[in-house]
Short mmCIF file of C-alpha atoms in Angstrom, two decimals:
data_model
loop_
_atom_site.label_atom_id
_atom_site.label_comp_id
_atom_site.label_asym_id
_atom_site.label_seq_id
_atom_site.Cartn_x
_atom_site.Cartn_y
_atom_site.Cartn_z
CA MET A 603 -74.32 -52.07 -51.68
CA THR A 604 -77.53 -51.20 -50.41
CA GLY A 605 -78.37 -50.14 -46.47
CA PHE A 606 -80.96 -48.88 -44.45
CA ALA A 607 -81.55 -47.94 -40.86
CA SER A 608 -83.48 -46.04 -38.55
CA LYS A 609 -83.45 -44.63 -34.58
CA GLN A 610 -86.05 -42.59 -33.02
CA GLY A 611 -84.72 -40.26 -30.29
CA SER A 612 -85.71 -37.70 -27.13
CA GLY A 613 -84.61 -35.25 -25.17
CA HIS A 614 -84.02 -31.67 -24.09
CA GLY A 615 -87.93 -31.16 -25.10
CA PHE A 616 -87.94 -32.69 -28.18
CA VAL A 617 -88.22 -35.75 -30.04
CA TRP A 618 -86.82 -37.09 -33.54
CA GLY A 619 -87.16 -39.54 -36.20
CA LEU A 620 -83.51 -40.22 -38.29
CA GLU A 621 -83.44 -42.59 -41.11
CA LEU A 622 -80.37 -43.96 -43.02
CA ARG A 623 -80.73 -45.27 -46.42
CA GLY A 624 -78.17 -46.06 -48.97
CA VAL A 625 -77.60 -47.13 -52.39
CA ASN A 626 -74.68 -48.41 -54.93
CA GLY A 627 -72.91 -45.48 -56.38
CA LYS A 628 -69.59 -45.12 -57.92
CA GLY A 629 -68.23 -42.53 -55.44
CA LEU A 630 -69.81 -41.25 -51.95
CA ASP A 631 -73.13 -38.81 -52.40
CA LEU A 632 -74.03 -37.65 -49.46
CA ARG A 633 -77.80 -35.89 -49.50
CA LEU A 634 -78.83 -34.44 -46.15
CA ARG A 635 -81.69 -33.17 -44.62
CA LEU A 636 -81.42 -31.59 -41.26
CA PRO A 637 -83.01 -28.99 -39.11
CA ASP A 638 -80.26 -26.37 -39.82
CA TRP A 639 -81.00 -24.37 -36.85
CA ILE A 640 -79.79 -27.20 -34.80
CA GLU A 641 -76.04 -25.14 -34.82
CA GLY A 642 -73.14 -27.87 -36.26
CA LEU A 643 -75.04 -30.98 -36.60
CA GLU A 644 -74.42 -31.03 -40.38
CA VAL A 645 -70.66 -30.68 -40.18
CA GLU A 646 -70.72 -33.42 -37.76
CA VAL A 647 -72.41 -35.87 -39.15
CA ARG A 648 -70.85 -35.45 -42.60
CA LYS A 649 -67.51 -35.85 -40.91
CA ARG A 650 -69.01 -39.57 -39.65
CA LEU A 651 -70.22 -40.39 -42.52
CA ASN A 652 -66.90 -39.62 -44.90
CA SER A 653 -65.00 -41.49 -41.91
CA ALA A 654 -67.60 -44.67 -41.70
CA LEU A 655 -68.12 -44.75 -46.06
CA SER A 656 -66.45 -44.18 -49.02
CA ARG A 657 -68.83 -45.76 -51.64
CA GLY A 658 -72.47 -45.07 -52.29
CA ASN A 659 -75.30 -42.91 -52.75
CA ILE A 660 -76.51 -42.44 -49.35
CA GLN A 661 -79.61 -40.15 -48.19
CA ILE A 662 -80.03 -38.91 -44.75
CA SER A 663 -82.97 -37.64 -43.22
CA LEU A 664 -83.81 -36.29 -39.73
CA ARG A 665 -86.74 -34.81 -38.38
CA VAL A 666 -87.18 -33.24 -34.94
CA SER A 667 -90.12 -31.84 -33.12
CA SER A 668 -90.94 -30.37 -29.96
CA GLU A 669 -92.41 -32.35 -27.17
CA GLY A 670 -94.45 -29.11 -25.50
CA ALA A 671 -96.33 -26.56 -26.65
CA GLU A 672 -94.78 -24.92 -29.47
CA GLY A 673 -92.92 -21.29 -29.13
CA ALA A 674 -93.89 -18.32 -30.72
CA ALA A 675 -95.09 -18.10 -34.65
CA ARG A 676 -92.28 -15.81 -36.15
CA LEU A 677 -92.73 -14.30 -39.93
CA GLU A 678 -89.70 -14.46 -41.90
CA THR A 679 -90.38 -11.26 -43.82
CA GLY A 680 -87.07 -11.92 -46.14
CA GLN A 681 -88.36 -15.05 -47.63
CA LEU A 682 -91.79 -14.03 -47.44
CA LYS A 683 -90.49 -11.31 -50.12
CA ALA A 684 -88.38 -13.63 -51.99
CA VAL A 685 -91.79 -15.91 -52.58
CA LEU A 686 -93.76 -13.58 -53.63
CA ASP A 687 -91.50 -11.70 -55.69
CA ALA A 688 -90.89 -15.69 -57.64
CA MET A 689 -94.88 -16.22 -57.33
CA THR A 690 -95.28 -12.30 -59.40
CA GLU A 691 -92.76 -14.13 -61.91
CA ILE A 692 -94.37 -16.83 -62.35
CA GLU A 693 -97.82 -15.88 -62.52
CA ASN A 694 -97.03 -12.95 -65.34
CA GLU A 695 -94.75 -15.54 -67.19
CA ALA A 696 -98.21 -18.24 -67.22
CA MET A 697 -100.27 -15.28 -68.49
CA ASN A 698 -98.23 -14.57 -71.33
CA LYS A 699 -98.40 -17.89 -72.26
CA GLY A 700 -101.97 -18.12 -72.13
CA LEU A 701 -102.43 -20.26 -68.66
CA SER A 702 -104.44 -19.51 -66.08
CA LEU A 703 -103.23 -20.37 -62.34
CA ALA A 704 -105.43 -20.56 -59.54
CA PRO A 705 -105.31 -18.05 -56.87
CA SER A 706 -102.88 -18.61 -54.04
CA THR A 707 -104.36 -18.00 -50.44
CA ALA A 708 -102.37 -16.41 -47.18
CA ALA A 709 -102.80 -20.68 -46.23
CA ASP A 710 -100.94 -21.52 -49.37
CA ILE A 711 -98.05 -18.90 -48.75
CA VAL A 712 -97.55 -19.50 -45.10
CA GLY A 713 -97.30 -23.48 -45.73
CA LEU A 714 -94.18 -22.66 -48.05
CA ARG A 715 -90.69 -23.47 -46.06
CA GLY A 716 -89.15 -21.00 -44.44
CA VAL A 717 -91.90 -18.61 -44.63
CA LEU A 718 -93.14 -19.04 -40.92
CA THR A 719 -90.86 -20.43 -38.44
CA THR A 720 -91.58 -21.32 -34.73
CA GLU A 721 -88.77 -20.27 -31.98
CA ALA A 722 -87.72 -23.12 -29.83
CA GLY A 723 -87.12 -20.50 -27.13
CA ASP A 724 -84.05 -21.24 -25.11
CA VAL A 725 -82.51 -24.35 -26.45
CA ASP A 726 -79.13 -25.86 -24.87
CA HIS A 727 -78.20 -27.03 -28.59
CA ALA A 728 -74.58 -28.38 -27.47
CA ALA A 729 -76.82 -30.97 -25.37
CA LEU A 730 -79.19 -31.39 -28.22
CA ARG A 731 -76.58 -31.99 -30.87
CA ALA A 732 -74.80 -34.11 -28.51
CA THR A 733 -77.78 -36.70 -27.73
CA ILE A 734 -78.91 -36.49 -31.85
CA LEU A 735 -75.43 -37.55 -32.55
CA THR A 736 -75.13 -40.86 -29.98
CA ASP A 737 -78.58 -41.74 -31.88
CA PHE A 738 -76.72 -40.93 -35.09
CA ASP A 739 -73.85 -43.20 -34.33
CA HIS A 740 -75.78 -46.22 -33.33
CA ALA A 741 -77.98 -45.53 -36.63
CA LEU A 742 -74.69 -45.53 -38.44
CA SER A 743 -73.77 -48.79 -36.61
CA ASP A 744 -76.66 -50.62 -37.63
CA PHE A 745 -76.46 -49.00 -41.26
CA ARG A 746 -72.62 -50.46 -41.83
CA LYS A 747 -73.72 -54.08 -40.04
CA MET A 748 -76.50 -54.28 -42.97
CA ARG A 749 -73.82 -53.26 -45.32
CA ASP A 750 -71.21 -55.82 -44.22
CA SER A 751 -73.82 -58.83 -44.13
CA GLU A 752 -74.67 -57.91 -47.89
CA GLY A 753 -70.98 -57.32 -48.17
CA GLN A 754 -70.32 -61.12 -47.00
CA LYS A 755 -73.26 -62.52 -49.66
CA LEU A 756 -71.60 -60.78 -52.61
CA ALA A 757 -68.18 -62.06 -51.33
CA GLU A 758 -69.77 -65.12 -51.96
CA ILE A 759 -70.52 -64.72 -55.09
CA LEU A 760 -67.41 -63.30 -56.70
CA ASP A 761 -65.26 -66.40 -54.75
CA ARG A 762 -67.67 -68.48 -56.95
CA GLN A 763 -67.58 -66.90 -60.05
CA LEU A 764 -63.68 -66.41 -59.68
CA SER A 765 -63.30 -70.35 -59.22
CA GLU A 766 -65.82 -70.73 -62.48
CA VAL A 767 -63.66 -67.84 -64.52
CA ASP A 768 -60.49 -69.88 -63.16
CA SER A 769 -61.90 -73.54 -64.72
CA LEU A 770 -62.87 -71.73 -67.76
CA VAL A 771 -58.98 -70.37 -67.94
CA ASN A 772 -57.74 -73.62 -66.94
CA GLU A 773 -59.63 -74.97 -69.87
CA ALA A 774 -58.52 -72.45 -72.31
CA ALA A 775 -54.89 -73.25 -71.67
CA ASN A 776 -55.69 -77.05 -72.10
CA LEU A 777 -57.50 -76.38 -75.50
CA ALA A 778 -54.28 -73.92 -76.84
CA GLU A 779 -52.08 -76.62 -75.74
CA MET A 780 -54.09 -79.21 -77.64
CA ARG A 781 -53.84 -77.45 -80.73
CA ALA A 782 -50.34 -76.43 -80.52
CA PRO A 783 -49.49 -79.51 -83.11
CA GLN A 784 -52.43 -78.21 -85.61
CA GLN A 785 -51.07 -74.53 -85.11
CA GLN A 786 -47.52 -75.90 -86.28
CA GLU A 787 -48.87 -77.09 -89.43
CA ARG A 788 -50.92 -73.79 -89.88
CA LEU A 789 -48.09 -71.75 -89.58
CA LYS A 790 -45.55 -73.53 -91.99
CA THR A 791 -48.48 -73.34 -95.12
CA GLN A 792 -48.80 -69.62 -94.28
CA LEU A 793 -44.63 -69.52 -94.42
CA ALA A 794 -44.79 -71.58 -97.45
CA ARG A 795 -47.27 -68.99 -98.88
CA VAL A 796 -45.30 -65.99 -98.21
CA LEU A 797 -41.56 -67.55 -99.36
CA ASP A 798 -43.65 -68.47 -102.68
CA ASN A 799 -44.54 -64.98 -103.47
CA ALA A 800 -41.15 -63.29 -101.66
CA ASP A 801 -39.49 -62.72 -104.79
CA ALA A 802 -39.68 -59.25 -105.02
CA VAL A 803 -40.28 -58.90 -101.17
CA ASP A 804 -37.55 -57.21 -98.61
CA GLU A 805 -36.33 -60.10 -96.09
CA ALA A 806 -37.17 -57.91 -93.47
CA ARG A 807 -40.88 -57.64 -94.54
CA ILE A 808 -40.66 -61.50 -94.41
CA ALA A 809 -39.97 -61.59 -91.03
CA GLN A 810 -42.16 -58.95 -90.09
CA GLU A 811 -44.93 -61.05 -91.87
CA LEU A 812 -43.96 -63.94 -90.04
CA ALA A 813 -43.30 -62.71 -86.73
CA MET A 814 -47.24 -61.25 -86.64
CA ILE A 815 -48.97 -64.73 -88.00
CA ALA A 816 -46.76 -66.34 -84.86
CA VAL A 817 -48.13 -63.66 -82.58
CA LYS A 818 -51.65 -63.86 -83.98
CA ALA A 819 -52.35 -67.52 -83.17
CA ASP A 820 -50.49 -67.35 -79.77
CA VAL A 821 -52.85 -66.81 -77.10
CA THR A 822 -50.39 -67.85 -74.08
CA GLU A 823 -50.21 -63.97 -72.97
CA GLU A 824 -53.85 -63.66 -72.73
CA ILE A 825 -54.13 -66.89 -70.29
CA ASP A 826 -50.97 -65.85 -68.55
CA ARG A 827 -52.31 -62.49 -67.43
CA LEU A 828 -55.96 -63.56 -66.61
CA LYS A 829 -54.30 -66.18 -64.28
CA ALA A 830 -52.70 -62.81 -63.06
CA HIS A 831 -55.47 -61.46 -63.32
CA ILE A 832 -57.56 -63.63 -60.86
CA ALA A 833 -54.84 -64.35 -58.36
CA ALA A 834 -54.72 -60.45 -58.01
CA ALA A 835 -58.77 -60.63 -57.27
CA ARG A 836 -58.43 -63.26 -54.25
CA GLU A 837 -55.64 -60.87 -53.19
CA LEU A 838 -58.09 -57.92 -53.56
CA MET A 839 -60.77 -59.80 -51.72
CA GLY A 840 -58.79 -60.95 -49.03
CA SER A 841 -57.81 -57.23 -48.02
CA LYS A 842 -59.33 -55.36 -45.97
CA GLY A 843 -61.03 -51.33 -46.64
CA ALA A 844 -62.49 -50.05 -49.76
CA ILE A 845 -61.62 -52.26 -52.92
CA GLY A 846 -64.54 -51.50 -55.33
CA ARG A 847 -62.78 -49.12 -57.51
CA LYS A 848 -59.66 -51.21 -57.73
CA PHE A 849 -61.66 -54.58 -58.39
CA ASP A 850 -63.89 -52.28 -61.19
CA PHE A 851 -60.52 -51.52 -63.21
CA LEU A 852 -59.49 -55.26 -62.58
CA MET A 853 -62.44 -56.18 -64.27
CA GLN A 854 -62.03 -54.06 -67.00
CA GLU A 855 -58.74 -55.63 -67.31
CA PHE A 856 -60.26 -59.52 -67.31
CA ASN A 857 -62.62 -57.94 -70.05
CA ARG A 858 -59.86 -57.16 -72.61
CA GLU A 859 -57.84 -60.32 -72.36
CA ALA A 860 -60.79 -62.18 -72.88
CA ASN A 861 -62.03 -59.94 -76.08
CA THR A 862 -58.21 -60.59 -77.29
CA LEU A 863 -58.71 -64.37 -76.72
CA CYS A 864 -61.82 -64.82 -79.07
CA SER A 865 -60.34 -62.91 -81.80
CA LYS A 866 -56.75 -64.82 -81.62
CA SER A 867 -58.67 -68.35 -80.63
CA GLY A 868 -58.91 -69.35 -84.72
CA ASP A 869 -60.69 -72.59 -82.74
CA ALA A 870 -63.78 -72.84 -82.42
CA GLU A 871 -63.64 -75.06 -79.08
CA LEU A 872 -61.54 -71.99 -77.86
CA THR A 873 -63.96 -69.18 -79.08
CA ARG A 874 -67.00 -70.61 -77.12
CA VAL A 875 -64.63 -70.50 -73.74
CA GLY A 876 -63.58 -67.25 -74.70
CA LEU A 877 -66.95 -66.07 -75.26
CA SER A 878 -68.13 -68.06 -71.40
CA LEU A 879 -65.58 -66.09 -70.15
CA LYS A 880 -67.05 -62.98 -71.50
CA THR A 881 -70.17 -63.45 -70.30
CA LEU A 882 -69.02 -64.59 -66.98
CA ILE A 883 -66.84 -61.51 -66.66
CA ASP A 884 -69.67 -59.28 -67.62
CA GLN A 885 -72.21 -60.65 -64.24
CA MET A 886 -69.05 -60.31 -62.17
CA ARG A 887 -68.88 -56.58 -63.32
CA GLU A 888 -72.40 -56.33 -62.60
CA GLN A 889 -71.88 -57.43 -58.59
CA VAL A 890 -68.47 -55.58 -58.56
CA GLN A 891 -70.56 -52.15 -59.06
CA ASN A 892 -71.74 -53.36 -55.42
CA VAL A 893 -68.64 -53.79 -54.08
CA GLU A 894 -67.73 -50.95 -51.59
#
């Protein structure tokens, strides 16, 4: 499910802006952009996200800046050396390819991340981290409320689609029952054809062929399993916690039974119902991808 929340805050000589964004995902993928100079912040944020969420591609962005005058600037010589070495390698490779690159200025290099840092002076990291985490908890709560609201709407859609599936399965069951006499006549015809050509055929082989004919014509098991899947889906929707992966697997089972129903129908009306089931199940599978 998608979600968004933001929070602005200040304290301990700093101001910050926090954003949480989430889109659909098969698992839980966390992508964090946090200041690495606030000790222990990322560990705590990851812990809280893993506890609160179980699915989705989640992006967290936190920008922190000083409220007052900036501290002393410091040149990170190790990072500078790494950047210059990389630039030299890039320029040499470009020359080998016959490319001409524009010259870089000192201002360009200083602007690269990590080359020039600003010392914050005496900062109470523990207090700053605690205050930011309090704001993060509020933002995470808003984020979850938005996802819960979307989840409620999604549940209503899935419930309606399940009712439609149930109706189609009942229609298939009625059609299968109505065609029973026709199927019996067809089976008798096929049985007579087998017996007419059974002079040199083993009796066990005849029995096997007849059993295969009967199995191929009977859709009772598929209908029963579809009804069982409907009951399982409703039970999942009524349960608490993450159900997305289980629901996704169940939709695969729905699709398998609908495919088998179509292949065994042998009847235009029953095939029509089976194809309608397949279409509806595909629509449900798309919605289930959004379920946590």
